[in-house]
Amino acid sequence: RYKITIMSLIKKIDSAFIYDVPNHEEHKKIIIELIKKIPQNKFDEISHTDWNLPPTMQKDWQHYFNKNIYTYFEDVFKDLINFKVVFEKAWFQWYEKNDKHDWHTHPRCHFTSIYYLNLPDKNIKTIVKDFDNFKDFDIKEGQILTFPSFWSHKSPPNNSEKAKIIISFNTSIEL
């Protein structure tokens, strides 16, 4: 299997990690087309997501993601923390104009990750804070941001005319 050096892909930033997804543009096109196959499903103030859909539902985008992106991310992350990484759950969120997601955490896992599949404006990136300290990550489309799952985060209103599309996933470590 092709192994990419850790130093070229990950920057450690105050207990969070940023991973550059190789061949992002190619993956982006395929994943977006596969996401479009999921029946429209609005949740709260998010135009389209599969977060609340049955886990038994066929999700071709997730199979593609797991095979072509997550496996490489998992290898690099595992090398970084020296523990087995356990995949918990993944879902997409498609934010149209004015969509948002309020403050929340991800319980019952160790880390949450956000793959920025389509980020038309850096001003609509996820806002993250650890307790009372806001974190400002220099994130861009094609990157995965990983941080402790107990850190609060939210998606500000999408002020862009273009959709913000992310894949969120949870992982835990096994000692």
CSV table of C-alpha atoms in Angstrom, one decimal:
chain,number,residue,atom,x,y,z
A,1,ARG,CA,0.0,0.0,0.0
A,2,TYR,CA,1.3,3.5,-0.8
A,3,LYS,CA,2.5,5.2,2.3
A,4,ILE,CA,2.8,9.0,2.5
A,5,THR,CA,5.1,10.6,5.0
A,6,ILE,CA,3.5,12.0,8.1
A,7,MET,CA,5.4,15.3,8.0
A,8,SER,CA,4.0,16.1,4.5
A,9,LEU,CA,0.4,15.5,5.5
A,10,ILE,CA,-0.1,16.5,9.1
A,11,LYS,CA,0.6,19.6,11.2
A,12,LYS,CA,0.1,19.3,14.9
A,13,ILE,CA,-1.7,22.4,16.1
A,14,ASP,CA,-2.4,22.7,19.9
A,15,SER,CA,-3.9,19.1,20.3
A,16,ALA,CA,-5.6,19.2,16.9
A,17,PHE,CA,-4.4,17.8,13.6
A,18,ILE,CA,-4.8,18.9,10.0
A,19,TYR,CA,-4.5,16.3,7.3
A,20,ASP,CA,-4.2,17.2,3.6
A,21,VAL,CA,-6.3,14.7,1.6
A,22,PRO,CA,-4.3,13.5,-1.5
A,23,ASN,CA,-6.1,13.9,-4.8
A,24,HIS,CA,-8.9,15.9,-3.1
A,25,GLU,CA,-10.4,17.3,-6.4
A,26,GLU,CA,-10.8,13.8,-7.8
A,27,HIS,CA,-12.4,12.5,-4.6
A,28,LYS,CA,-14.6,15.6,-4.2
A,29,LYS,CA,-16.3,15.1,-7.5
A,30,ILE,CA,-17.0,11.4,-6.9
A,31,ILE,CA,-18.2,11.9,-3.3
A,32,ILE,CA,-20.5,14.8,-4.2
A,33,GLU,CA,-22.2,12.7,-6.9
A,34,LEU,CA,-22.6,9.8,-4.5
A,35,ILE,CA,-24.1,12.1,-1.8
A,36,LYS,CA,-26.6,13.4,-4.3
A,37,LYS,CA,-28.0,9.8,-4.5
A,38,ILE,CA,-29.2,10.1,-0.8
A,39,PRO,CA,-32.8,11.3,-0.6
A,40,GLN,CA,-33.1,14.9,0.4
A,41,ASN,CA,-33.1,15.0,4.2
A,42,LYS,CA,-33.2,18.3,6.1
A,43,PHE,CA,-32.2,18.3,9.8
A,44,ASP,CA,-32.6,21.3,12.0
A,45,GLU,CA,-31.0,24.1,10.0
A,46,ILE,CA,-29.0,21.9,7.7
A,47,SER,CA,-30.3,21.5,4.1
A,48,HIS,CA,-29.2,17.9,3.6
A,49,THR,CA,-27.6,15.2,5.8
A,50,ASP,CA,-27.6,11.5,6.5
A,51,TRP,CA,-26.7,11.9,10.2
A,52,ASN,CA,-30.2,10.8,11.3
A,53,LEU,CA,-30.9,8.2,8.6
A,54,PRO,CA,-31.0,4.5,9.4
A,55,PRO,CA,-27.5,3.0,9.6
A,56,THR,CA,-28.7,0.1,7.5
A,57,MET,CA,-29.4,2.5,4.6
A,58,GLN,CA,-27.0,2.0,1.6
A,59,LYS,CA,-24.5,4.9,1.6
A,60,ASP,CA,-22.2,4.5,-1.4
A,61,TRP,CA,-20.4,7.8,-0.6
A,62,GLN,CA,-19.3,6.3,2.8
A,63,HIS,CA,-18.0,3.1,1.2
A,64,TYR,CA,-16.0,5.3,-1.2
A,65,PHE,CA,-14.8,7.5,1.6
A,66,ASN,CA,-13.8,4.6,3.8
A,67,LYS,CA,-11.8,2.9,1.0
A,68,ASN,CA,-10.2,5.9,-0.6
A,69,ILE,CA,-9.7,8.5,2.2
A,70,TYR,CA,-10.3,7.1,5.7
A,71,THR,CA,-7.9,4.2,5.4
A,72,TYR,CA,-5.0,6.6,4.6
A,73,PHE,CA,-6.0,9.1,7.3
A,74,GLU,CA,-6.3,6.2,9.8
A,75,ASP,CA,-2.8,5.0,9.0
A,76,VAL,CA,-1.3,8.4,9.5
A,77,PHE,CA,-3.3,9.2,12.6
A,78,LYS,CA,-2.4,5.8,14.1
A,79,ASP,CA,1.3,6.4,13.4
A,80,LEU,CA,1.0,9.8,15.1
A,81,ILE,CA,-0.6,8.6,18.3
A,82,ASN,CA,0.8,5.1,18.4
A,83,PHE,CA,-2.5,3.4,19.2
A,84,LYS,CA,-5.1,1.5,17.3
A,85,VAL,CA,-7.7,3.9,15.8
A,86,VAL,CA,-11.4,2.7,15.8
A,87,PHE,CA,-13.8,4.1,13.4
A,88,GLU,CA,-17.1,5.0,15.1
A,89,LYS,CA,-19.5,6.8,12.6
A,90,ALA,CA,-19.5,9.1,9.6
A,91,TRP,CA,-22.1,11.4,8.0
A,92,PHE,CA,-22.2,14.3,5.6
A,93,GLN,CA,-23.7,17.7,6.1
A,94,TRP,CA,-24.7,20.0,3.1
A,95,TYR,CA,-25.1,23.6,4.1
A,96,GLU,CA,-26.9,25.8,1.6
A,97,LYS,CA,-27.1,29.6,2.0
A,98,ASN,CA,-28.0,30.6,5.6
A,99,ASP,CA,-27.8,27.0,7.0
A,100,LYS,CA,-25.9,26.6,10.2
A,101,HIS,CA,-25.3,24.1,13.1
A,102,ASP,CA,-25.3,25.3,16.7
A,103,TRP,CA,-22.8,24.5,19.4
A,104,HIS,CA,-22.3,20.8,20.2
A,105,THR,CA,-19.9,18.1,21.1
A,106,HIS,CA,-19.5,14.5,20.0
A,107,PRO,CA,-20.0,12.2,23.1
A,108,ARG,CA,-19.0,8.5,23.4
A,109,CYS,CA,-15.8,8.9,21.2
A,110,HIS,CA,-12.4,10.4,21.6
A,111,PHE,CA,-12.0,12.5,18.4
A,112,THR,CA,-14.2,14.2,15.9
A,113,SER,CA,-13.0,15.0,12.4
A,114,ILE,CA,-14.3,17.2,9.7
A,115,TYR,CA,-13.3,16.7,6.0
A,116,TYR,CA,-13.9,19.9,4.1
A,117,LEU,CA,-15.2,18.6,0.9
A,118,ASN,CA,-16.5,21.9,-0.4
A,119,LEU,CA,-15.6,25.1,1.4
A,120,PRO,CA,-16.4,28.1,-0.8
A,121,ASP,CA,-15.3,30.7,1.9
A,122,LYS,CA,-12.9,30.3,4.8
A,123,ASN,CA,-15.2,32.5,6.9
A,124,ILE,CA,-17.7,29.7,7.1
A,125,LYS,CA,-15.3,27.1,8.5
A,126,THR,CA,-16.2,25.3,11.7
A,127,ILE,CA,-15.7,27.4,14.9
A,128,VAL,CA,-14.0,25.4,17.6
A,129,LYS,CA,-13.4,26.1,21.3
A,130,ASP,CA,-11.9,24.1,24.1
A,131,PHE,CA,-13.8,25.2,27.1
A,132,ASP,CA,-13.5,29.0,26.9
A,133,ASN,CA,-10.6,29.3,24.4
A,134,PHE,CA,-11.5,29.7,20.8
A,135,LYS,CA,-9.2,27.9,18.3
A,136,ASP,CA,-8.4,29.5,15.0
A,137,PHE,CA,-7.3,26.8,12.5
A,138,ASP,CA,-6.0,27.8,9.1
A,139,ILE,CA,-8.2,25.2,7.4
A,140,LYS,CA,-8.9,25.0,3.7
A,141,GLU,CA,-11.0,22.8,1.4
A,142,GLY,CA,-9.4,19.3,0.9
A,143,GLN,CA,-8.3,19.1,4.5
A,144,ILE,CA,-9.4,17.0,7.5
A,145,LEU,CA,-9.5,18.8,10.9
A,146,THR,CA,-9.3,16.4,13.9
A,147,PHE,CA,-9.7,17.5,17.5
A,148,PRO,CA,-10.9,16.1,20.9
A,149,SER,CA,-14.6,15.2,20.7
A,150,PHE,CA,-15.3,17.1,23.9
A,151,TRP,CA,-14.3,20.5,22.3
A,152,SER,CA,-17.4,22.5,21.4
A,153,HIS,CA,-17.9,23.4,17.8
A,154,LYS,CA,-20.4,24.9,15.5
A,155,SER,CA,-20.9,25.8,11.8
A,156,PRO,CA,-21.6,29.5,11.4
A,157,PRO,CA,-24.4,30.6,8.9
A,158,ASN,CA,-23.3,29.9,5.4
A,159,ASN,CA,-23.2,33.4,3.9
A,160,SER,CA,-22.0,32.1,0.5
A,161,GLU,CA,-24.2,31.4,-2.5
A,162,LYS,CA,-22.4,28.1,-2.8
A,163,ALA,CA,-22.9,25.0,-0.6
A,164,LYS,CA,-20.5,24.1,2.2
A,165,ILE,CA,-20.2,20.3,2.2
A,166,ILE,CA,-18.4,18.4,5.0
A,167,ILE,CA,-18.0,14.9,6.0
A,168,SER,CA,-17.8,14.5,9.8
A,169,PHE,CA,-16.6,11.3,11.4
A,170,ASN,CA,-15.8,10.1,14.9
A,171,THR,CA,-12.9,7.9,16.0
A,172,SER,CA,-11.7,6.5,19.3
A,173,ILE,CA,-8.4,5.0,20.3
A,174,GLU,CA,-8.0,1.5,21.6
A,175,LEU,CA,-5.2,0.9,24.1
